[in-house]
Coordinates of C-alpha atoms in Angstrom, one line a residue:
X553 CA 0.0 0.0 0.0
X554 CA 1.6 3.3 -1.1
X555 CA 2.2 6.3 0.9
X556 CA 1.7 9.9 0.0
X557 CA 2.8 13.2 1.5
X558 CA 2.5 16.7 0.4
X559 CA 3.7 20.1 1.8
X560 CA 3.4 23.8 0.9
X561 CA 5.0 26.6 2.8
X562 CA 5.3 30.3 2.2
X563 CA 6.8 31.4 -1.2
X564 CA 9.0 34.0 0.6
X565 CA 12.3 32.5 0.3
X566 CA 13.9 35.0 2.6
X567 CA 11.9 33.6 5.6
X568 CA 14.1 32.9 8.7
X569 CA 15.7 29.5 8.6
X570 CA 13.7 27.1 10.7
X571 CA 10.5 29.1 10.4
X572 CA 7.4 27.0 9.4
X573 CA 7.6 26.4 5.7
X574 CA 10.8 28.3 5.1
X575 CA 12.1 26.1 2.4
X576 CA 11.7 22.9 4.5
X577 CA 9.6 21.0 2.2
X578 CA 12.4 18.3 1.8
X579 CA 12.5 17.8 5.5
X580 CA 8.7 17.5 5.8
X581 CA 8.5 15.0 3.0
X582 CA 11.2 12.7 4.3
X583 CA 9.8 12.8 7.7
X584 CA 6.4 11.9 6.4
X585 CA 7.8 9.1 4.1
X586 CA 9.6 7.6 7.1
X587 CA 6.4 7.6 9.1
X588 CA 4.6 5.8 6.3
X589 CA 7.1 3.0 6.0
X590 CA 4.8 0.8 8.0
X591 CA 2.7 0.4 4.8
X592 CA 5.5 -1.4 2.9
X593 CA 7.1 -0.2 -0.4
X594 CA 9.7 -1.0 -2.9
X595 CA 10.7 2.5 -4.1
X596 CA 10.4 6.0 -3.1
X597 CA 10.7 9.6 -4.6
X598 CA 10.0 13.3 -4.2
X599 CA 9.3 16.2 -6.4
X600 CA 10.4 19.8 -5.0
X601 CA 9.3 23.1 -6.5
X602 CA 11.0 26.3 -6.0
X603 CA 9.5 29.8 -6.6
X604 CA 12.4 31.1 -8.5
X605 CA 15.7 29.9 -10.1
X606 CA 16.7 27.9 -13.2
X607 CA 15.4 24.4 -12.5
X608 CA 12.3 25.2 -10.5
X609 CA 10.9 21.5 -10.5
X610 CA 13.3 18.9 -9.3
X611 CA 12.3 15.1 -9.0
X612 CA 14.6 12.6 -7.2
X613 CA 13.5 8.8 -6.9
X614 CA 15.2 5.6 -6.3
X615 CA 14.3 1.8 -6.1
X616 CA 14.5 0.2 -2.7
X617 CA 14.3 1.7 0.8
X618 CA 14.2 5.4 1.9
X619 CA 18.0 5.1 2.6
X620 CA 18.6 4.8 -1.1
X621 CA 16.6 8.1 -1.8
X622 CA 18.4 9.8 1.1
X623 CA 21.8 8.7 -0.4
X624 CA 20.9 10.2 -3.7
X625 CA 19.7 13.5 -2.1
X626 CA 22.8 13.8 0.0
X627 CA 24.9 13.2 -3.2
X628 CA 23.2 16.1 -4.9
X629 CA 21.4 18.2 -2.4
X630 CA 18.5 20.1 -4.0
X631 CA 17.9 23.9 -3.2
X632 CA 15.6 24.7 -0.4
X633 CA 12.0 24.3 -1.7
X634 CA 8.7 25.6 -0.5
X635 CA 6.3 22.9 -1.9
X636 CA 6.8 19.3 -2.7
X637 CA 5.2 15.9 -3.0
X638 CA 6.6 12.5 -1.9
X639 CA 5.6 8.9 -2.4
X640 CA 6.5 5.3 -1.3
X641 CA 5.5 2.9 -3.9
X642 CA 4.1 -0.8 -3.6
X643 CA 4.6 -2.1 -7.0
X644 CA 1.5 -2.9 -9.1
X645 CA 1.9 -1.8 -12.7
X646 CA 5.5 -2.6 -13.5
X647 CA 8.3 -3.8 -11.3
X648 CA 10.0 -2.0 -8.4
X649 CA 12.5 0.0 -10.4
X650 CA 13.5 3.6 -10.3
X651 CA 11.8 4.2 -13.7
X652 CA 8.5 3.0 -12.2
X653 CA 8.9 4.9 -8.9
X654 CA 6.9 8.1 -8.4
X655 CA 6.9 11.1 -8.9
X656 CA 6.3 10.9 -12.8
X657 CA 7.1 13.9 -14.8
X658 CA 5.2 15.1 -17.8
X659 CA 5.9 18.6 -19.2
X660 CA 5.9 21.2 -16.3
X661 CA 4.1 18.6 -14.1
X662 CA 5.0 16.0 -11.5
X663 CA 2.5 13.6 -10.2
X664 CA 2.3 10.9 -7.4
X665 CA -0.6 8.5 -7.1
X666 CA -2.0 5.8 -4.8
X667 CA -4.5 3.4 -6.2
X668 CA -5.1 1.5 -9.3
X669 CA -6.4 3.0 -12.7
X670 CA -8.4 0.2 -14.2
X671 CA -8.7 1.7 -17.7
X672 CA -5.1 2.7 -18.0
X673 CA -4.6 0.6 -21.1
X674 CA -6.8 2.5 -23.5
X675 CA -5.7 5.8 -21.9
X676 CA -2.1 4.9 -22.5
X677 CA -2.8 4.1 -26.1
X678 CA -4.4 7.6 -26.3
X679 CA -1.3 9.2 -24.8
X680 CA 1.0 7.4 -27.1
X681 CA -1.1 8.3 -30.0
X682 CA -0.6 11.9 -28.9
X683 CA 3.1 11.4 -29.4
X684 CA 4.1 11.1 -25.8
X685 CA 7.0 8.7 -25.1
X686 CA 6.3 6.8 -21.7
X687 CA 9.3 5.7 -19.6
X688 CA 7.5 3.6 -17.3
X689 CA 5.1 0.6 -17.1
X690 CA 2.8 2.5 -14.6
X691 CA -0.7 3.6 -14.8
X692 CA 0.4 6.8 -13.1
X693 CA 2.6 8.2 -15.7
X694 CA -0.3 7.9 -18.2
X695 CA -2.3 10.1 -15.8
X696 CA 0.6 12.6 -15.6
X697 CA 0.6 12.9 -19.4
X698 CA -3.2 13.2 -19.6
X699 CA -3.0 16.0 -17.1
X700 CA -0.2 17.7 -19.0
X701 CA -1.9 17.5 -22.3
X702 CA -5.1 19.0 -20.9
X703 CA -3.1 21.6 -18.9
X704 CA -1.1 22.6 -21.9
X705 CA -4.2 23.0 -24.0
X706 CA -5.9 25.1 -21.4
X707 CA -2.8 27.3 -21.0
X708 CA -2.7 28.0 -24.8
X709 CA -6.5 28.7 -24.9
X710 CA -5.9 31.2 -22.0
X711 CA -3.1 32.8 -24.0
X712 CA -0.5 31.8 -21.3
X713 CA 3.0 31.1 -22.6
X714 CA 5.6 29.1 -20.8
X715 CA 8.0 31.5 -18.9
X716 CA 5.4 34.2 -18.7
X717 CA 2.6 32.5 -17.0
X718 CA 0.5 34.0 -14.1
X719 CA 1.1 31.5 -11.3
X720 CA -2.4 32.0 -9.9
X721 CA -4.0 31.6 -13.2
X722 CA -1.9 28.4 -13.9
X723 CA -3.1 27.0 -10.6
X724 CA -6.7 27.5 -11.4
X725 CA -6.2 25.9 -14.8
X726 CA -4.4 22.8 -13.3
X727 CA -7.6 22.4 -11.0
X728 CA -9.7 22.4 -14.1
X729 CA -7.5 19.8 -15.7
X730 CA -7.5 17.6 -12.6
X731 CA -11.3 17.7 -12.6
X732 CA -11.4 16.9 -16.3
X733 CA -8.9 14.1 -16.2
X734 CA -10.1 12.3 -13.1
X735 CA -13.7 12.3 -14.5
X736 CA -12.2 9.8 -17.1
X737 CA -10.5 7.6 -14.7
X738 CA -12.0 4.3 -13.8
X739 CA -10.6 2.7 -10.4
X740 CA -9.2 4.3 -7.4
X741 CA -6.8 7.1 -6.8
X742 CA -5.3 9.8 -4.6
X743 CA -3.5 12.1 -6.9
X744 CA -1.2 14.9 -6.0
X745 CA 0.2 17.2 -8.8
X746 CA 2.6 20.1 -8.7
X747 CA 3.8 22.4 -11.5
X748 CA 6.7 24.8 -11.8
X749 CA 4.2 27.3 -13.4
X750 CA 2.3 27.5 -10.0
X751 CA 5.0 26.9 -7.4
X752 CA 3.1 27.5 -4.4
X753 CA 0.1 25.1 -5.1
X754 CA -0.6 21.3 -4.9
X755 CA -3.7 20.2 -6.7
X756 CA -5.1 16.9 -5.6
X757 CA -8.0 14.6 -6.0
X758 CA -9.5 11.5 -4.5
X759 CA -11.6 8.5 -5.2
X760 CA -11.7 5.4 -2.9
X761 CA -8.0 5.9 -1.8
X762 CA -7.1 7.6 1.5
X763 CA -6.2 11.3 1.4
X764 CA -6.3 13.7 4.2
X765 CA -5.5 17.3 4.8
X766 CA -3.1 18.5 7.5
X767 CA -3.8 22.1 8.5
X768 CA -0.8 24.0 9.8
X769 CA 0.3 27.6 10.7
X770 CA 1.8 29.2 7.7
X771 CA 1.9 25.8 5.9
X772 CA -0.5 23.0 4.9
X773 CA 0.0 19.3 4.2
X774 CA -1.5 16.3 2.5
X775 CA -1.1 12.6 3.2
X776 CA -2.5 9.3 2.7
X777 CA -2.6 9.0 6.4
X778 CA -2.3 11.6 9.1
X779 CA 1.0 9.8 10.0
X780 CA 2.6 11.7 7.1
X781 CA 2.3 15.0 8.9
X782 CA 1.4 14.4 12.6
X783 CA 4.8 15.5 13.6
X784 CA 4.0 19.0 12.4
X785 CA 0.3 19.5 13.1
X786 CA -2.5 17.8 14.8
X787 CA -5.4 19.5 12.9
X788 CA -6.7 17.5 10.0
X789 CA -9.4 17.7 7.4
X790 CA -11.0 14.9 5.4
X791 CA -11.3 14.7 1.6
X792 CA -14.4 12.9 0.2
X793 CA -14.7 10.9 -3.0
X794 CA -14.4 12.8 -6.3
X795 CA -13.3 16.0 -4.6
X796 CA -10.6 18.1 -6.1
X797 CA -8.6 20.5 -4.0
X798 CA -5.9 23.2 -4.3
X799 CA -3.5 23.6 -1.3
X800 CA -1.4 26.6 -0.7
X801 CA 0.6 27.7 2.4
X802 CA -2.3 29.8 3.6
X803 CA -5.4 28.2 2.2
X804 CA -7.1 25.0 1.3
X805 CA -9.9 25.0 -1.3
X806 CA -12.0 22.0 -1.8
X807 CA -14.6 21.6 -4.7
X808 CA -17.1 18.6 -5.0
X809 CA -17.8 16.6 -8.0
X810 CA -20.2 19.3 -9.3
X811 CA -17.6 22.0 -9.0
X812 CA -19.0 23.7 -6.0
X813 CA -16.7 25.0 -3.1
X814 CA -17.3 22.9 0.0
X815 CA -15.9 23.1 3.5
X816 CA -14.2 19.8 4.7
X817 CA -14.8 18.4 8.0
X818 CA -12.0 19.0 10.5
X819 CA -10.8 17.2 13.5
X820 CA -8.0 17.1 16.1
X821 CA -5.6 14.1 16.0
X822 CA -5.9 12.6 19.5
X823 CA -2.5 10.7 19.4
X824 CA 1.0 11.8 18.8
X825 CA 3.7 11.0 16.2
X826 CA 5.0 7.9 18.0
X827 CA 1.7 6.1 17.4
X828 CA 1.2 7.3 13.8
X829 CA 3.0 4.3 12.3
X830 CA 0.1 2.2 13.4
X831 CA -2.4 4.6 11.9
X832 CA -3.8 5.6 15.3
X833 CA -4.6 2.0 16.3
X834 CA -3.1 0.4 19.3
X835 CA -1.6 -2.4 17.5
X836 CA -0.8 -3.3 13.8
X837 CA -3.2 -6.1 14.1
X838 CA -6.0 -3.9 15.1
X839 CA -5.1 -1.6 12.1
X840 CA -4.9 -4.6 9.7
X841 CA -8.3 -6.0 10.9
X842 CA -9.7 -2.7 9.9
X843 CA -7.8 -2.6 6.6
X844 CA -9.8 -5.7 5.5
X845 CA -12.7 -4.1 3.6
X846 CA -10.0 -2.1 1.6
X847 CA -7.9 -5.2 1.1
X848 CA -10.8 -7.1 -0.4
X849 CA -11.9 -4.2 -2.5
X850 CA -8.3 -3.6 -3.8
X851 CA -7.9 -7.3 -4.7
X852 CA -11.0 -7.1 -6.8
X853 CA -9.9 -3.9 -8.7
X854 CA -9.2 -4.1 -12.2
X855 CA -10.1 -7.7 -12.9
X856 CA -12.6 -7.1 -15.8
X857 CA -11.6 -6.1 -19.3
X858 CA -13.6 -4.1 -21.8
X859 CA -15.5 -7.3 -22.9
X860 CA -16.7 -7.9 -19.3
X861 CA -14.2 -10.9 -19.0
X862 CA -12.1 -11.6 -15.9
X863 CA -8.4 -11.1 -16.4
X864 CA -5.6 -12.1 -14.0
X865 CA -2.3 -10.2 -13.5
X866 CA 0.3 -12.3 -15.2
X867 CA -1.2 -15.2 -17.1
X868 CA 1.6 -17.0 -18.9
X869 CA -0.3 -20.3 -19.3
X870 CA -2.0 -20.9 -22.6
X871 CA -5.8 -21.0 -22.2
X872 CA -5.8 -24.5 -23.9
X873 CA -3.7 -25.8 -21.1
X874 CA -6.2 -24.4 -18.4
X875 CA -9.0 -26.0 -20.3
X876 CA -7.3 -29.3 -20.2
X877 CA -6.4 -29.6 -16.6
X878 CA -8.1 -32.3 -14.6
X879 CA -7.0 -31.6 -11.1
X880 CA -5.9 -28.6 -9.0
X881 CA -3.4 -28.9 -6.1
X882 CA -3.2 -26.1 -3.6
X883 CA 0.2 -25.9 -1.7
X884 CA 0.4 -23.5 1.1
X885 CA 1.1 -23.4 4.9
X886 CA -0.8 -22.2 7.9
X887 CA -3.3 -19.5 7.3
X888 CA -2.7 -19.5 3.6
X889 CA -3.5 -23.3 3.6
X890 CA -6.9 -22.4 5.2
X891 CA -7.5 -20.0 2.4
X892 CA -6.8 -22.9 0.0
X893 CA -9.5 -25.0 1.8
X894 CA -12.1 -22.3 1.2
X895 CA -10.9 -22.3 -2.5
X896 CA -11.6 -26.0 -2.7
X897 CA -15.2 -25.5 -2.0
X898 CA -15.6 -22.6 -4.4
X899 CA -13.5 -24.0 -7.3
X900 CA -15.1 -27.5 -7.2
X901 CA -18.6 -26.0 -7.2
X902 CA -18.0 -23.5 -10.0
X903 CA -15.6 -25.5 -12.2
X904 CA -16.3 -29.1 -11.5
X905 CA -12.5 -29.8 -11.1
X906 CA -11.2 -31.8 -8.2
X907 CA -9.0 -29.8 -5.8
X908 CA -6.5 -31.1 -3.2
X909 CA -5.1 -29.1 -0.4
X910 CA -1.5 -29.8 0.5
X911 CA 0.6 -28.5 3.3
X912 CA 3.6 -27.4 1.3
X913 CA 6.2 -28.9 3.7
X914 CA 4.6 -32.3 3.2
X915 CA 4.0 -32.2 -0.4
X916 CA 7.2 -33.3 -2.2
X917 CA 8.1 -35.9 0.5
X918 CA 5.0 -38.1 -0.1
X919 CA 5.5 -38.8 -3.8
X920 CA 2.4 -36.8 -5.0
X921 CA 0.6 -37.7 -8.2
X922 CA 1.2 -34.7 -10.5
X923 CA 1.1 -34.5 -14.3
X924 CA 0.9 -31.9 -17.1
X925 CA -2.8 -31.8 -16.7
X926 CA -2.3 -30.6 -13.0
X927 CA -2.4 -27.0 -12.0
X928 CA -0.5 -26.3 -8.8
X929 CA -1.6 -23.2 -7.0
X930 CA 0.9 -21.7 -4.4
X931 CA -0.5 -19.3 -1.8
X932 CA 1.9 -17.2 0.2
X933 CA 1.6 -13.6 1.8
X934 CA 5.3 -12.9 1.3
X935 CA 6.0 -15.0 -1.8
X936 CA 9.2 -16.2 0.0
X937 CA 7.8 -19.1 1.9
X938 CA 10.5 -21.7 1.5
X939 CA 8.3 -24.7 2.0
X940 CA 5.9 -23.3 -0.7
X941 CA 8.9 -22.5 -3.0
X942 CA 10.2 -26.1 -2.9
X943 CA 6.6 -27.5 -3.5
X944 CA 6.2 -25.5 -6.6
X945 CA 9.5 -26.5 -7.9
X946 CA 8.8 -30.1 -7.2
X947 CA 5.4 -29.8 -9.0
X948 CA 7.0 -28.1 -12.1
X949 CA 9.5 -30.7 -12.3
X950 CA 6.7 -33.3 -12.6
X951 CA 5.3 -31.3 -15.5
X952 CA 2.6 -29.3 -13.7
X953 CA 2.0 -25.6 -14.4
X954 CA 2.1 -23.3 -11.4
X955 CA 0.0 -20.3 -10.5
X956 CA 1.0 -18.2 -7.5
X957 CA -1.3 -16.1 -5.3
X958 CA 1.0 -13.7 -3.5
X959 CA 1.0 -10.2 -2.0
X960 CA 4.5 -9.2 -3.0
X961 CA 5.5 -8.2 -6.4
X962 CA 8.7 -9.9 -7.7
X963 CA 8.9 -12.4 -4.9
X964 CA 10.4 -15.8 -5.5
X965 CA 7.2 -17.6 -5.8
X966 CA 5.8 -15.0 -8.2
X967 CA 9.0 -15.2 -10.4
X968 CA 9.1 -19.0 -10.5
X969 CA 5.4 -19.5 -11.2
X970 CA 3.9 -19.8 -14.7
X971 CA 1.1 -17.2 -13.7
X972 CA 0.5 -14.8 -10.8
X973 CA -2.5 -13.5 -9.2
X974 CA -1.5 -10.7 -6.9
X975 CA -3.5 -9.8 -3.7
X976 CA -3.5 -6.1 -3.0
X977 CA -3.7 -6.3 0.7
X978 CA -0.8 -3.9 1.3
X979 CA 1.9 -4.7 3.8
X980 CA 0.9 -6.9 6.8
X981 CA 3.1 -5.9 9.7
X982 CA 1.6 -8.1 12.4
X983 CA 3.1 -11.5 12.4
X984 CA -0.4 -13.3 12.6
X985 CA -2.2 -12.8 9.3
X986 CA -5.6 -11.2 9.1
X987 CA -6.0 -9.0 5.9
X988 CA -3.8 -11.2 3.8
X989 CA -6.1 -14.2 4.6
X990 CA -9.1 -12.3 3.4
X991 CA -7.3 -11.2 0.3
X992 CA -6.1 -14.6 -0.5
X993 CA -9.7 -15.9 -0.2
X994 CA -10.8 -13.2 -2.6
X995 CA -8.1 -14.0 -5.0
X996 CA -9.1 -17.7 -4.9
X997 CA -12.6 -16.8 -5.8
X998 CA -11.3 -14.7 -8.8
X999 CA -9.2 -17.7 -9.8
X1000 CA -12.3 -20.0 -9.6
X1001 CA -14.5 -17.8 -11.6
X1002 CA -11.7 -17.1 -14.2
X1003 CA -11.4 -20.9 -14.7
X1004 CA -15.2 -21.3 -14.8
X1005 CA -15.4 -18.6 -17.4
X1006 CA -12.5 -20.0 -19.5
X1007 CA -13.9 -23.6 -19.3
X1008 CA -17.4 -22.6 -20.1
X1009 CA -18.7 -23.9 -16.7
X1010 CA -20.5 -20.6 -16.0
X1011 CA -22.3 -18.2 -18.3
X1012 CA -21.0 -14.7 -18.4
X1013 CA -24.1 -13.4 -16.6
X1014 CA -23.5 -15.9 -13.8
X1015 CA -19.9 -14.7 -13.4
X1016 CA -21.0 -11.2 -13.4
X1017 CA -23.6 -11.9 -10.5
X1018 CA -20.9 -13.6 -8.4
X1019 CA -18.5 -10.7 -9.0
X1020 CA -21.3 -8.3 -8.0
X1021 CA -21.8 -10.2 -4.7
X1022 CA -18.0 -10.1 -4.1
X1023 CA -18.0 -6.3 -4.6
X1024 CA -20.6 -6.0 -1.9
X1025 CA -18.5 -7.7 0.7
X1026 CA -16.3 -4.6 1.7
X1027 CA -19.4 -2.7 2.8
X1028 CA -20.6 -5.7 4.7
X1029 CA -17.1 -6.0 6.4
X1030 CA -17.3 -2.3 7.3
X1031 CA -20.7 -2.7 8.9
X1032 CA -19.7 -6.0 10.7
X1033 CA -16.7 -4.1 12.3
X1034 CA -18.8 -1.1 13.2
X1035 CA -21.7 -2.9 14.8
X1036 CA -19.9 -5.9 16.4
X1037 CA -16.3 -5.1 17.3
X1038 CA -17.1 -3.6 20.8
X1039 CA -19.0 -6.6 22.1
X1040 CA -16.5 -9.1 20.7
X1041 CA -13.6 -7.4 22.4
X1042 CA -15.6 -7.4 25.6
X1043 CA -16.1 -11.2 25.3
X1044 CA -12.4 -11.8 24.7
X1045 CA -11.6 -9.8 28.0
X1046 CA -14.2 -11.9 29.9
X1047 CA -12.6 -15.3 28.7
X1048 CA -9.1 -14.3 29.2
X1049 CA -8.6 -16.9 32.0
X1050 CA -9.8 -19.8 29.9
X1051 CA -7.2 -22.3 28.9
X1052 CA -8.9 -24.3 26.1
X1053 CA -11.3 -23.6 23.3
X1054 CA -13.1 -25.5 20.4
X1055 CA -14.2 -24.1 17.1
X1056 CA -16.7 -26.0 14.9
X1057 CA -17.9 -25.5 11.4
X1058 CA -19.3 -27.3 8.4
X1059 CA -18.7 -26.7 4.7
X1060 CA -16.8 -23.5 4.3
X1061 CA -17.2 -23.0 8.0
X1062 CA -14.8 -25.7 8.6
X1063 CA -11.6 -23.9 7.4
X1064 CA -12.9 -20.7 9.2
X1065 CA -12.9 -22.9 12.5
X1066 CA -9.3 -24.0 11.7
X1067 CA -8.3 -20.4 11.2
X1068 CA -10.1 -19.3 14.3
X1069 CA -8.3 -21.9 16.5
X1070 CA -4.9 -21.0 14.8
X1071 CA -5.4 -17.3 15.6
X1072 CA -6.0 -18.0 19.2
X1073 CA -3.0 -20.3 19.5
X1074 CA -0.7 -17.7 17.8
X1075 CA -1.8 -14.7 19.9
X1076 CA -2.9 -16.0 23.3
X1077 CA -0.8 -19.2 23.6
X1078 CA -3.8 -21.3 24.7
X1079 CA -5.0 -24.7 23.5
X1080 CA -7.5 -24.2 20.8
X1081 CA -8.7 -26.8 18.3
X1082 CA -10.9 -26.5 15.2
X1083 CA -13.0 -29.4 13.9
X1084 CA -15.4 -30.2 11.2
X1085 CA -18.6 -30.1 13.2
X1086 CA -19.7 -33.6 12.0
X1087 CA -16.5 -35.1 13.4
X1088 CA -17.4 -33.9 16.9
X1089 CA -19.1 -37.2 17.9
X1090 CA -16.4 -39.2 16.4
X1091 CA -13.9 -38.4 19.3
X1092 CA -13.5 -34.6 20.0
X1093 CA -16.7 -34.5 22.0
X1094 CA -14.8 -36.1 24.8
X1095 CA -12.9 -32.7 25.4
X1096 CA -16.2 -31.0 26.2
X1097 CA -16.7 -30.2 29.8
X1098 CA -18.6 -27.7 31.9
X1099 CA -17.8 -24.1 30.9
X1100 CA -15.6 -24.9 27.9
X1101 CA -16.1 -22.1 25.2
X1102 CA -17.1 -23.5 21.9
X1103 CA -17.3 -21.3 18.9
X1104 CA -19.7 -22.6 16.2
X1105 CA -19.9 -21.1 12.7
X1106 CA -23.6 -21.5 11.6
X1107 CA -24.4 -21.6 7.9
X1108 CA -27.0 -19.4 6.4
X1109 CA -30.7 -20.7 7.0
X1110 CA -30.9 -20.6 3.2
X1111 CA -29.0 -23.9 3.2
X1112 CA -31.6 -25.6 5.6
X1113 CA -30.0 -29.1 5.7
X1114 CA -26.6 -27.9 6.5
X1115 CA -27.9 -25.2 8.9
X1116 CA -30.0 -27.8 10.8
X1117 CA -27.0 -30.1 11.1
X1118 CA -25.0 -27.5 12.9
X1119 CA -27.9 -26.6 15.1
X1120 CA -27.8 -30.2 16.3
X1121 CA -24.0 -29.9 16.9
X1122 CA -24.6 -26.9 19.1
X1123 CA -27.2 -28.8 21.1
X1124 CA -24.7 -31.6 21.5
X1125 CA -22.0 -29.5 23.2
X1126 CA -24.4 -27.4 25.2
X1127 CA -26.0 -30.4 26.7
X1128 CA -22.6 -31.3 28.0
X1129 CA -22.1 -28.0 29.7
X1130 CA -20.2 -26.0 26.9
X1131 CA -20.4 -22.3 26.8
X1132 CA -21.7 -21.8 23.2
X1133 CA -20.6 -18.8 21.1
X1134 CA -22.4 -18.8 17.9
X1135 CA -21.6 -16.9 14.7
X1136 CA -24.9 -16.7 12.7
X1137 CA -26.6 -14.7 10.0
X1138 CA -28.7 -11.7 10.9
X1139 CA -32.3 -12.9 11.4
X1140 CA -31.4 -16.5 12.1
X1141 CA -33.4 -16.9 15.4
X1142 CA -33.2 -20.6 15.4
X1143 CA -29.8 -20.5 17.0
X1144 CA -30.9 -18.3 19.9
X1145 CA -32.2 -20.9 22.3
X1146 CA -28.9 -22.8 22.1
X1147 CA -26.4 -19.9 22.3
X1148 CA -24.8 -18.2 25.3
X1149 CA -23.6 -15.6 22.9
X1150 CA -24.6 -14.8 19.3
X1151 CA -22.4 -12.7 17.0
X1152 CA -24.6 -11.5 14.1
X1153 CA -23.1 -11.4 10.5
X1154 CA -24.6 -9.7 7.4
X1155 CA -26.2 -12.0 4.9
X1156 CA -24.0 -13.2 2.1
X1157 CA -23.9 -16.2 -0.3
X1158 CA -22.6 -19.4 1.3
X1159 CA -19.4 -19.6 -0.6
X1160 CA -18.5 -16.1 0.6
X1161 CA -19.3 -16.6 4.1
X1162 CA -15.7 -17.0 5.3
X1163 CA -14.9 -13.4 4.4
X1164 CA -17.4 -12.4 7.1
X1165 CA -17.3 -15.1 9.7
X1166 CA -13.4 -15.1 10.3
X1167 CA -13.3 -11.5 11.3
X1168 CA -15.1 -12.0 14.7
X1169 CA -12.6 -14.7 15.5
X1170 CA -9.7 -12.4 14.6
X1171 CA -11.1 -9.6 16.9
X1172 CA -11.7 -12.2 19.7
X1173 CA -8.2 -13.6 19.5
X1174 CA -6.5 -10.2 19.7
X1175 CA -8.7 -9.0 22.5
X1176 CA -8.0 -12.0 24.5
X1177 CA -4.3 -11.7 24.0
X1178 CA -4.4 -8.1 25.0
X1179 CA -6.3 -8.9 28.1
X1180 CA -3.5 -11.4 28.9
X1181 CA -0.9 -8.7 28.5
X1182 CA 0.7 -10.2 25.5
X1183 CA 2.5 -8.8 22.4
X1184 CA -0.3 -9.1 19.7
X1185 CA 1.9 -7.9 16.9
X1186 CA 4.9 -10.1 17.6
X1187 CA 3.9 -13.3 19.2
X1188 CA 6.6 -15.5 20.6
X1189 CA 8.6 -17.8 18.5
X1190 CA 6.9 -16.7 15.2
X1191 CA 8.2 -14.8 12.2
X1192 CA 6.3 -13.1 9.5
X1193 CA 7.9 -14.9 6.5
X1194 CA 9.2 -18.4 7.0
X1195 CA 12.2 -18.6 4.6
X1196 CA 13.6 -22.0 5.8
X1197 CA 12.1 -25.4 5.2

């Protein structure tokens, strides 16, 4: 997830050194970018604007960490600037190279961008047809050139010539260009643009990508997070979707989509800079739980082409090969393996292809049956999980094609696979996975629908309906978090002294039960087991005793046979003294007589149920661990990426 920071100070270059805004844009940008490092990134860059002098617009960018950018700046220190924009990039379009790093230059402009422009391909063709040479593989550079083409035309119409342009008029024209260009963009964006023709202004726009204003004294700020400027001001203002704004040292003007000037809502940031790296949350895990609606939405972005067909990121497998596969093997570990379990239910239902789930560290040691008609799907957040790397290498040696579902551009698994489907969850700092899990499940759904489309198992309108249901999930996740988080956290604190828990589920509820138990083991260091609910009477029911907390994931009542079976399982454990904690759909009153606690979930199709039902289990595990005084972000003995077998 990229980071953005912007700063504008007074144009008076003779202001005393150290005064707010007196040529300190570089300082502000580097501080802000360092505070946004928690987001993860693979390149960084800045653009600085000076009100006078020869080269008034300077861009410096570098692949890798901020230290690389700092080294380049130290080697050739730019002159003090009173305005600037900065960016840390998480590669999506194009690899993590200096050429693909932001800001991108076009004419007199420099632009930084968070988000994904879904229609950038036809726009790129338009820009190239206009005679522009593009230097990167990014969608952002396309936007920069579109802005410059429009801006240049408006300057000409206004009789403004380069070198003699009125800065205030140029700023107004850039606002008009930003409004015109963003109206053509499909996807998400937070865009910041500066021009040497209006050196005291940043023009910005937002749609479904975070952007916030920082209000200072004699200077103003922009950021993808208040962390970008909280060291300099605690006053913030929000930016709504499809708003355009112009920021100067002494004013912030915001226009809505209709072109009307509006007053943004302001608030006082209640936490200091030391907490900013967590985005204001107590822990990274808290933040990442709340990131999940965005992670799901971002993973769905840009997946449909102009013909309404699903497309994946890097598909280097011929369609004829995918049509001929007769088996899919998912190789993964831990939480990623549970995402694979969910994939099994969805892909087998949609595509009628058998799916096997293999723990990657067991796969190559058991002489698996793999052929050229097998598709091996490797799931890994980091893309560097050594067990999974070895598994796909073994599968490919046996003739299988490999498809990677990873969160990290250019990782080993992504490079070695024949195809890649990237999750766009952004960086996940907490060791125990939350948002990566939901993004992986979402990517698995996309893979299943892609195969169903390719193989003719589903009609286009059926695929479109499934995608429509998926696109509704982020809003349902938001509502779930808003309505249920407080009571779930209270439950976690109440049960902090318990030493054992059971989790039960059927169908897609089974892998959710496994994941819920794993989260509790990872974070709270207590015994927790997940079972298929029907397996209960075949042994595990012996563990049930008076007061034992048992979580039960109940299917929707719209699946009556499945639903009634799970109700029977709740009765079985309750009759033996268990404390039953039931996760059920809103309006499902059949569970009420048998539940000590009911956690209500918005209605959703059965196969998409895991995206919602796992969230209360994540919140509960984190709350219980906090109540025990444990480190939620860095549990003992665990690492974020397992790079040894």
